[in-house]
Short mmCIF file of C-alpha atoms and ligand atoms in Angstrom, two decimals:
data_model
loop_
_atom_site.label_atom_id
_atom_site.label_comp_id
_atom_site.label_asym_id
_atom_site.label_seq_id
_atom_site.Cartn_x
_atom_site.Cartn_y
_atom_site.Cartn_z
CA MET A 384 102.19 95.38 132.36
CA ASP A 385 101.36 98.69 134.04
CA SER A 386 100.77 101.81 131.99
CA VAL A 387 104.01 103.55 133.04
CA GLN A 388 106.03 100.59 131.75
CA ASN A 389 103.86 100.60 128.65
CA LEU A 390 104.61 104.24 127.98
CA GLU A 391 108.32 103.60 128.45
CA LEU A 392 108.26 100.83 125.82
CA GLU A 393 106.34 103.05 123.41
CA SER A 394 108.81 105.92 123.66
CA ALA A 395 112.05 106.41 121.80
CA GLY A 396 113.87 107.14 125.05
CA GLY A 397 115.19 110.43 123.72
CA ARG A 398 116.56 108.91 120.52
CA PRO A 399 116.32 111.14 117.46
CA GLU A 400 114.08 110.68 114.45
CA LEU A 401 115.45 108.50 111.65
CA VAL A 402 117.52 110.31 109.03
CA ASP A 403 119.68 108.44 106.52
CA PRO A 404 123.19 109.38 105.32
CA PHE A 405 121.72 111.32 102.39
CA ASP A 406 119.67 113.48 104.74
CA ARG A 407 116.40 111.81 103.90
CA ALA A 408 113.99 111.57 106.84
CA ILE A 409 112.45 108.10 107.10
CA THR A 410 108.78 108.75 107.73
CA TYR A 411 107.10 105.92 105.84
CA LEU A 412 107.20 102.22 106.76
CA ARG A 413 105.68 99.47 104.66
CA VAL A 414 105.17 96.24 106.53
CA SER A 415 104.53 92.90 104.93
CA VAL A 416 102.43 91.08 107.54
CA THR A 417 102.39 87.73 105.76
CA ASP A 418 104.01 86.12 102.71
CA ARG A 419 100.81 84.16 102.02
CA CYS A 420 98.10 85.06 99.58
CA ASP A 421 94.80 83.73 98.29
CA PHE A 422 95.82 84.72 94.72
CA ARG A 423 98.78 83.69 92.59
CA CYS A 424 99.24 86.67 90.25
CA VAL A 425 101.44 85.66 87.34
CA TYR A 426 103.91 88.55 87.75
CA CYS A 427 104.16 88.13 91.51
CA MET A 428 104.22 84.45 92.45
CA ALA A 429 104.81 81.05 90.97
CA GLU A 430 101.77 78.81 91.28
CA ASN A 431 103.53 76.38 93.60
CA MET A 432 105.02 78.86 96.05
CA SER A 433 106.39 77.50 99.30
CA PHE A 434 105.67 79.71 102.26
CA LEU A 435 107.55 80.41 105.45
CA PRO A 436 107.25 78.23 108.52
CA LYS A 437 105.24 79.90 111.28
CA ALA A 438 108.16 80.15 113.72
CA GLU A 439 109.99 82.46 111.33
CA VAL A 440 107.06 84.83 110.96
CA LEU A 441 106.65 87.58 113.53
CA THR A 442 103.63 87.23 115.78
CA LEU A 443 101.00 89.97 115.73
CA GLU A 444 102.43 91.26 119.02
CA GLU A 445 105.94 91.38 117.55
CA LEU A 446 104.68 93.19 114.44
CA ASP A 447 102.95 95.70 116.69
CA ARG A 448 106.13 96.26 118.70
CA LEU A 449 108.22 96.64 115.57
CA CYS A 450 105.82 99.14 113.95
CA SER A 451 105.50 101.06 117.20
CA ALA A 452 109.29 101.33 117.50
CA PHE A 453 109.41 102.97 114.07
CA VAL A 454 106.52 105.27 115.02
CA ALA A 455 108.40 106.27 118.15
CA ARG A 456 111.35 107.18 115.90
CA GLY A 457 109.39 109.44 113.59
CA VAL A 458 107.54 107.24 111.09
CA ARG A 459 104.26 109.06 110.28
CA LYS A 460 102.76 106.64 107.78
CA LEU A 461 102.34 102.89 108.06
CA ARG A 462 101.20 100.68 105.21
CA LEU A 463 100.33 97.03 105.81
CA THR A 464 100.88 94.81 102.82
CA GLY A 465 101.97 91.28 101.97
CA GLY A 466 101.30 88.71 100.51
CA GLU A 467 97.71 89.53 101.16
CA PRO A 468 97.49 91.39 104.48
CA LEU A 469 93.82 90.54 105.01
CA VAL A 470 94.45 86.77 104.94
CA ARG A 471 96.71 87.00 108.00
CA ARG A 472 94.79 85.47 110.88
CA GLY A 473 93.92 88.09 113.50
CA ILE A 474 94.88 90.99 111.23
CA MET A 475 92.17 93.23 112.69
CA THR A 476 93.73 92.85 116.15
CA LEU A 477 96.92 94.36 114.75
CA VAL A 478 95.10 97.13 112.87
CA SER A 479 93.01 98.06 115.92
CA SER A 480 96.05 98.04 118.14
CA LEU A 481 98.14 100.19 115.78
CA SER A 482 95.29 102.68 115.52
CA ARG A 483 96.25 103.96 119.00
CA HIS A 484 99.07 105.85 117.25
CA LEU A 485 96.50 107.64 115.07
CA ARG A 486 94.56 108.66 118.15
CA SER A 487 97.72 109.85 119.90
CA GLY A 488 98.63 111.96 116.85
CA GLN A 489 102.00 110.22 116.42
CA LEU A 490 100.87 108.65 113.16
CA ASP A 491 99.23 110.52 110.26
CA GLU A 492 98.09 107.51 108.34
CA LEU A 493 97.47 103.80 108.76
CA THR A 494 96.67 102.15 105.47
CA LEU A 495 96.96 98.94 103.51
CA THR A 496 97.43 97.50 100.05
CA THR A 497 95.09 94.62 99.33
CA ASN A 498 93.88 92.45 96.48
CA GLY A 499 90.34 93.21 97.68
CA SER A 500 89.25 89.62 98.17
CA GLN A 501 88.50 90.05 101.88
CA LEU A 502 87.15 93.60 101.85
CA GLY A 503 83.53 92.44 102.02
CA LYS A 504 84.41 90.98 105.41
CA TYR A 505 86.68 93.71 106.79
CA ALA A 506 85.86 97.08 105.19
CA ALA A 507 83.61 98.37 107.99
CA GLU A 508 86.06 97.27 110.70
CA LEU A 509 88.96 98.93 108.91
CA LYS A 510 87.05 102.19 108.73
CA ALA A 511 86.07 101.92 112.39
CA ALA A 512 89.76 101.45 113.29
CA GLY A 513 90.67 104.78 111.68
CA VAL A 514 91.84 103.60 108.25
CA ARG A 515 90.76 106.31 105.80
CA ARG A 516 91.98 105.03 102.47
CA ILE A 517 93.32 101.85 100.97
CA ASN A 518 94.97 100.69 97.76
CA VAL A 519 93.25 97.89 95.90
CA SER A 520 95.15 96.04 93.17
CA LEU A 521 93.06 95.32 90.08
CA ASP A 522 94.50 94.75 86.62
CA THR A 523 91.38 94.05 84.55
CA LEU A 524 87.58 94.27 84.57
CA ASP A 525 87.28 91.17 82.41
CA ALA A 526 86.38 88.14 84.54
CA GLU A 527 88.28 85.65 82.40
CA LYS A 528 91.40 87.77 82.19
CA PHE A 529 91.17 88.37 85.91
CA ARG A 530 91.23 84.64 86.50
CA ALA A 531 94.14 84.23 84.08
CA ILE A 532 96.20 86.96 85.79
CA THR A 533 95.44 86.05 89.41
CA ARG A 534 95.13 82.30 88.72
CA TRP A 535 92.92 81.83 91.82
CA GLY A 536 90.92 85.07 92.15
CA SER A 537 87.31 85.97 91.36
CA LEU A 538 86.57 89.37 89.83
CA ASP A 539 83.01 89.45 91.21
CA HIS A 540 84.33 88.91 94.68
CA VAL A 541 86.81 91.75 94.39
CA LEU A 542 84.25 94.13 92.87
CA GLY A 543 81.93 93.26 95.77
CA GLY A 544 84.79 94.10 98.15
CA ILE A 545 85.35 97.45 96.46
CA ASP A 546 81.61 98.22 96.82
CA ALA A 547 81.76 97.30 100.50
CA ALA A 548 84.78 99.54 101.04
CA GLN A 549 83.14 102.51 99.33
CA THR A 550 79.93 101.94 101.31
CA ALA A 551 82.00 101.91 104.50
CA GLY A 552 83.44 105.30 103.50
CA LEU A 553 86.98 104.19 102.66
CA LYS A 554 88.72 106.11 99.89
CA ILE A 555 90.20 103.78 97.29
CA LYS A 556 93.13 103.98 94.96
CA ILE A 557 93.25 101.29 92.31
CA ASN A 558 96.70 99.92 91.42
CA THR A 559 96.98 98.37 87.98
CA VAL A 560 100.07 96.59 86.70
CA ALA A 561 100.43 97.33 82.97
CA LEU A 562 100.94 94.01 81.19
CA LYS A 563 101.96 93.79 77.59
CA GLY A 564 99.34 92.08 75.45
CA VAL A 565 97.15 91.37 78.49
CA ASN A 566 95.47 94.54 79.75
CA GLU A 567 97.12 97.27 77.66
CA ASP A 568 94.00 97.82 75.51
CA GLU A 569 91.83 98.02 78.58
CA ILE A 570 93.67 100.83 80.33
CA PRO A 571 91.36 103.67 79.13
CA HIS A 572 88.33 101.65 80.27
CA LEU A 573 89.92 101.03 83.68
CA ILE A 574 90.69 104.74 84.06
CA GLU A 575 87.14 105.77 83.16
CA TRP A 576 85.65 103.12 85.42
CA ALA A 577 87.81 104.14 88.40
CA HIS A 578 87.40 107.88 87.93
CA GLY A 579 83.65 107.42 87.34
CA ARG A 580 83.45 105.89 90.83
CA GLY A 581 85.53 108.58 92.46
CA MET A 582 88.68 106.43 92.74
CA GLU A 583 92.21 107.30 91.70
CA LEU A 584 94.09 104.87 89.50
CA THR A 585 97.82 104.26 89.42
CA LEU A 586 99.57 102.30 86.72
CA ILE A 587 102.60 100.23 87.74
CA GLU A 588 105.39 98.93 85.57
CA VAL A 589 106.34 95.29 86.06
CA MET A 590 109.45 95.01 88.17
CA PRO A 591 112.00 92.20 87.94
CA LEU A 592 111.47 90.69 91.39
CA GLY A 593 111.55 86.93 91.98
CA GLU A 594 111.36 84.00 89.62
CA VAL A 595 107.90 83.59 88.10
CA GLY A 596 108.68 81.46 85.08
CA GLU A 597 111.14 81.42 82.19
CA GLY A 598 111.05 84.55 80.04
CA ALA A 599 107.76 85.68 81.59
CA ARG A 600 109.05 89.06 82.72
CA LEU A 601 110.31 90.15 79.33
CA GLU A 602 106.98 89.21 77.82
CA GLN A 603 105.07 91.14 80.50
CA TYR A 604 107.15 94.29 80.49
CA LEU A 605 105.31 97.29 79.06
CA PRO A 606 107.05 100.64 79.55
CA LEU A 607 104.67 103.24 80.94
CA SER A 608 106.26 105.85 78.68
CA ILE A 609 104.48 104.05 75.83
CA VAL A 610 101.20 103.80 77.75
CA ARG A 611 101.34 107.47 78.63
CA ALA A 612 102.02 108.52 75.04
CA ARG A 613 99.02 106.48 73.88
CA LEU A 614 96.77 107.94 76.58
CA ALA A 615 97.87 111.43 75.56
CA THR A 616 96.35 110.91 72.10
CA ARG A 617 92.97 110.26 73.73
CA TYR A 618 92.96 112.50 76.83
CA ARG A 619 94.46 115.77 78.02
CA LEU A 620 96.87 114.87 80.82
CA ASP A 621 97.73 117.80 83.08
CA ASP A 622 100.76 117.31 85.32
CA VAL A 623 100.03 117.48 89.03
CA ASP A 624 102.98 118.43 91.16
CA ASP A 625 102.33 116.07 94.02
CA ARG A 626 105.50 114.37 95.11
CA THR A 627 104.98 111.80 97.81
CA GLY A 628 108.60 110.76 98.18
CA GLY A 629 107.78 107.65 96.19
CA PRO A 630 108.11 106.56 92.59
CA ALA A 631 104.66 107.80 91.52
CA ARG A 632 104.10 110.81 89.26
CA TYR A 633 100.56 112.11 88.83
CA VAL A 634 98.45 113.74 86.14
CA ARG A 635 94.85 114.90 86.10
CA VAL A 636 92.82 113.52 83.21
CA ALA A 637 90.90 116.57 81.97
CA GLU A 638 88.05 114.50 80.48
CA THR A 639 87.31 112.48 83.65
CA GLY A 640 88.51 114.98 86.26
CA GLY A 641 90.27 112.09 88.05
CA ARG A 642 93.87 111.59 89.08
CA LEU A 643 96.11 109.10 87.35
CA GLY A 644 99.47 107.95 88.69
CA PHE A 645 102.43 106.35 86.96
CA ILE A 646 104.86 104.23 88.98
CA THR A 647 107.90 103.81 86.81
CA PRO A 648 110.76 102.38 88.83
CA MET A 649 112.43 101.15 85.64
CA THR A 650 112.42 104.35 83.64
CA HIS A 651 112.60 107.07 86.28
CA ASN A 652 114.86 107.99 89.08
CA PHE A 653 112.87 108.73 92.20
CA CYS A 654 115.43 107.79 94.77
CA GLU A 655 116.58 111.26 95.79
CA SER A 656 113.33 111.92 97.63
CA CYS A 657 112.90 108.41 99.06
CA ASN A 658 111.42 108.54 102.57
CA ARG A 659 110.57 104.88 103.03
CA VAL A 660 111.81 101.53 104.19
CA ARG A 661 110.20 98.09 104.13
CA VAL A 662 110.05 95.31 106.64
CA THR A 663 109.04 91.73 105.90
CA CYS A 664 106.90 89.44 108.03
CA THR A 665 110.09 87.82 109.33
CA GLY A 666 111.39 91.16 110.55
CA THR A 667 113.92 91.72 107.76
CA LEU A 668 114.35 95.41 107.05
CA TYR A 669 115.01 96.37 103.44
CA MET A 670 116.35 99.88 103.14
CA CYS A 671 115.71 99.97 99.37
CA LEU A 672 113.19 98.10 97.20
CA GLY A 673 115.79 97.69 94.49
CA GLN A 674 118.72 96.38 96.53
CA GLU A 675 119.42 93.17 98.42
CA ASP A 676 121.04 94.84 101.43
CA ALA A 677 118.96 94.15 104.53
CA ALA A 678 119.04 94.02 108.32
CA ASP A 679 117.57 91.39 110.63
CA LEU A 680 115.33 93.03 113.21
CA ARG A 681 113.78 89.80 114.48
CA LYS A 682 116.84 88.83 116.46
CA PRO A 683 117.06 92.07 118.48
CA LEU A 684 113.27 92.08 118.81
CA ARG A 685 113.23 88.58 120.30
CA ALA A 686 116.41 89.00 122.32
CA SER A 687 114.98 91.44 124.82
CA GLU A 688 111.69 92.88 126.00
CA ALA A 689 113.14 96.36 126.00
CA ASN A 690 113.65 98.14 122.70
CA ASP A 691 117.33 99.19 123.05
CA LEU A 692 118.72 96.42 120.85
CA LEU A 693 115.97 96.94 118.31
CA PHE A 694 116.61 100.70 118.11
CA ALA A 695 120.35 100.05 117.73
CA ALA A 696 119.72 97.64 114.84
CA ILE A 697 117.35 100.11 113.16
CA ASP A 698 119.88 102.94 113.50
CA GLU A 699 122.66 100.80 112.09
CA ALA A 700 120.49 99.79 109.12
CA ILE A 701 119.24 103.29 108.31
CA GLY A 702 122.89 104.31 108.30
CA ARG A 703 123.31 101.92 105.36
CA LYS A 704 120.33 103.09 103.30
CA PRO A 705 121.70 103.33 99.76
CA LYS A 706 121.43 106.36 97.57
CA GLY A 707 119.47 104.54 94.86
CA HIS A 708 118.55 101.33 93.13
CA ASP A 709 119.39 99.59 89.89
CA PHE A 710 116.69 97.46 88.33
CA ILE A 711 117.35 96.07 84.90
CA ILE A 712 115.19 93.97 82.58
CA ASP A 713 116.72 93.37 79.21
CA ARG A 714 117.80 90.55 77.01
CA HIS A 715 121.21 90.32 78.64
CA HIS A 716 119.65 90.04 82.10
CA ARG A 717 116.98 87.39 81.72
CA ARG A 718 117.13 86.60 85.40
CA PRO A 719 115.33 88.84 87.88
CA ALA A 720 117.52 91.68 89.15
CA LEU A 721 116.47 90.62 92.64
CA SER A 722 115.65 87.09 93.70
CA ARG A 723 113.05 87.96 96.32
CA HIS A 724 109.39 88.16 95.31
CA MET A 725 107.25 91.27 95.67
CA SER A 726 105.08 89.23 98.05
CA VAL A 727 108.07 89.20 100.44
CA THR A 728 108.72 92.94 100.58
CA GLY A 729 105.16 93.91 99.72
CA GLY A 730 105.90 96.38 96.94
C1 SAM B 267 102.79 92.30 96.34
S1 SAM B 267 101.18 93.02 96.37
C2 SAM B 267 100.78 92.88 98.08
C3 SAM B 267 99.43 93.41 98.48
C4 SAM B 267 98.21 92.71 97.92
N1 SAM B 267 98.30 91.31 97.88
C5 SAM B 267 97.89 93.28 96.55
O1 SAM B 267 97.96 92.55 95.56
O2 SAM B 267 97.55 94.45 96.51
C6 SAM B 267 101.47 94.78 96.20
C7 SAM B 267 101.47 95.30 94.81
O3 SAM B 267 102.59 94.82 94.13
C8 SAM B 267 102.25 94.61 92.78
N2 SAM B 267 103.24 93.69 92.22
C9 SAM B 267 103.48 92.40 92.52
N3 SAM B 267 104.50 91.90 91.80
C10 SAM B 267 104.92 92.89 91.00
C11 SAM B 267 105.94 93.03 90.01
N4 SAM B 267 106.75 92.02 89.72
N5 SAM B 267 106.07 94.22 89.39
C12 SAM B 267 105.27 95.27 89.69
N6 SAM B 267 104.30 95.21 90.61
C13 SAM B 267 104.12 94.05 91.24
C14 SAM B 267 100.85 94.09 92.87
O4 SAM B 267 100.14 94.25 91.66
C15 SAM B 267 100.26 94.92 93.97
O5 SAM B 267 99.68 96.10 93.44
S1 SF4 B 268 100.13 90.74 93.76
FE1 SF4 B 268 99.13 90.64 95.74
S2 SF4 B 268 97.33 89.41 95.27
FE2 SF4 B 268 98.69 89.04 93.61
S3 SF4 B 268 99.84 87.18 94.23
FE3 SF4 B 268 101.04 89.00 94.81
S4 SF4 B 268 100.51 89.30 96.91
FE4 SF4 B 268 98.89 88.02 96.03
#
């Protein structure tokens, strides 16, 4: 393909930036590059998950084309997630290729959310490709609990990966799911550990996505309002007005000097400033994390080498982005509010 043709495919052909019916500009795309994972976290997957057949999963080239179409239409931040993004074969080819949008100035940030297991292998390459910061999910610093939560993971391995990432110069934010009776007592220790190493930490409330076992979700659910109230008896928490368009709210912990986030999709309404959409590794676009409504982008992507059909499908879908979500976990709703797993949409 010559470079003129290439440029044509990369451009939006005069189409406008993406704005939804509630006047929210869509500038953030989260892409699940695989549904597979080398862990089986209890709140995320069942142990015997069945994964998608290869033909249904977008190739690396298709993922690149899809991401680039969104970038051409105004997306400024791309986050690769999964499943575990770093277990996708050839993932660095995709990262390196997408980094052209950083160099061109069309993209502000290329980042990923990872369980950290493969960081020892990839941290330096990620940094070299222009990734500046990453999110690493870590719920405990206790090796036995880590094994119990992730079923298949090794804490040492992940801590080694975090070391490698910091050595490579990547900034890290730790994401910790607050789990009732599992890591709730450890939260101050996790905060002090993360802040002591110059990393932010964000606490996440368990969300009712996907079947993971009878009753498990109710048992796991720990409202962050409770966690925050407990932390406030130990630390001074100063509000930081840093709205990212997402569900996180931040405080600075006076005693550590570090930043602490709270992601509370269950107890807070963050939808009015939502700037994001999610696409799965099969090319399904979810306009809202908390709703089933979706659009198939794989069909238009595969139907033609030009992007007209793809842009039309994206426009139609963004036109349906809902105003907000409605998650519920309570005793009357023992089933997950949504049947898809977080490993499908990537959180
Ligand atoms: C689905 S994972 C994908 C990326 C990568 N495998 C990881 O663990 O960071 C993204 C994030 O979603 C979180 N997560 C998974 N299932 C969840 C649930 N039911 N409720 C809240 N967070 C969840 C994980 O803890 C992780 O921080
Ligand atoms: S949370 Fe991440 S690491 Fe854990 S099972 Fe889900 S996708 Fe894998």
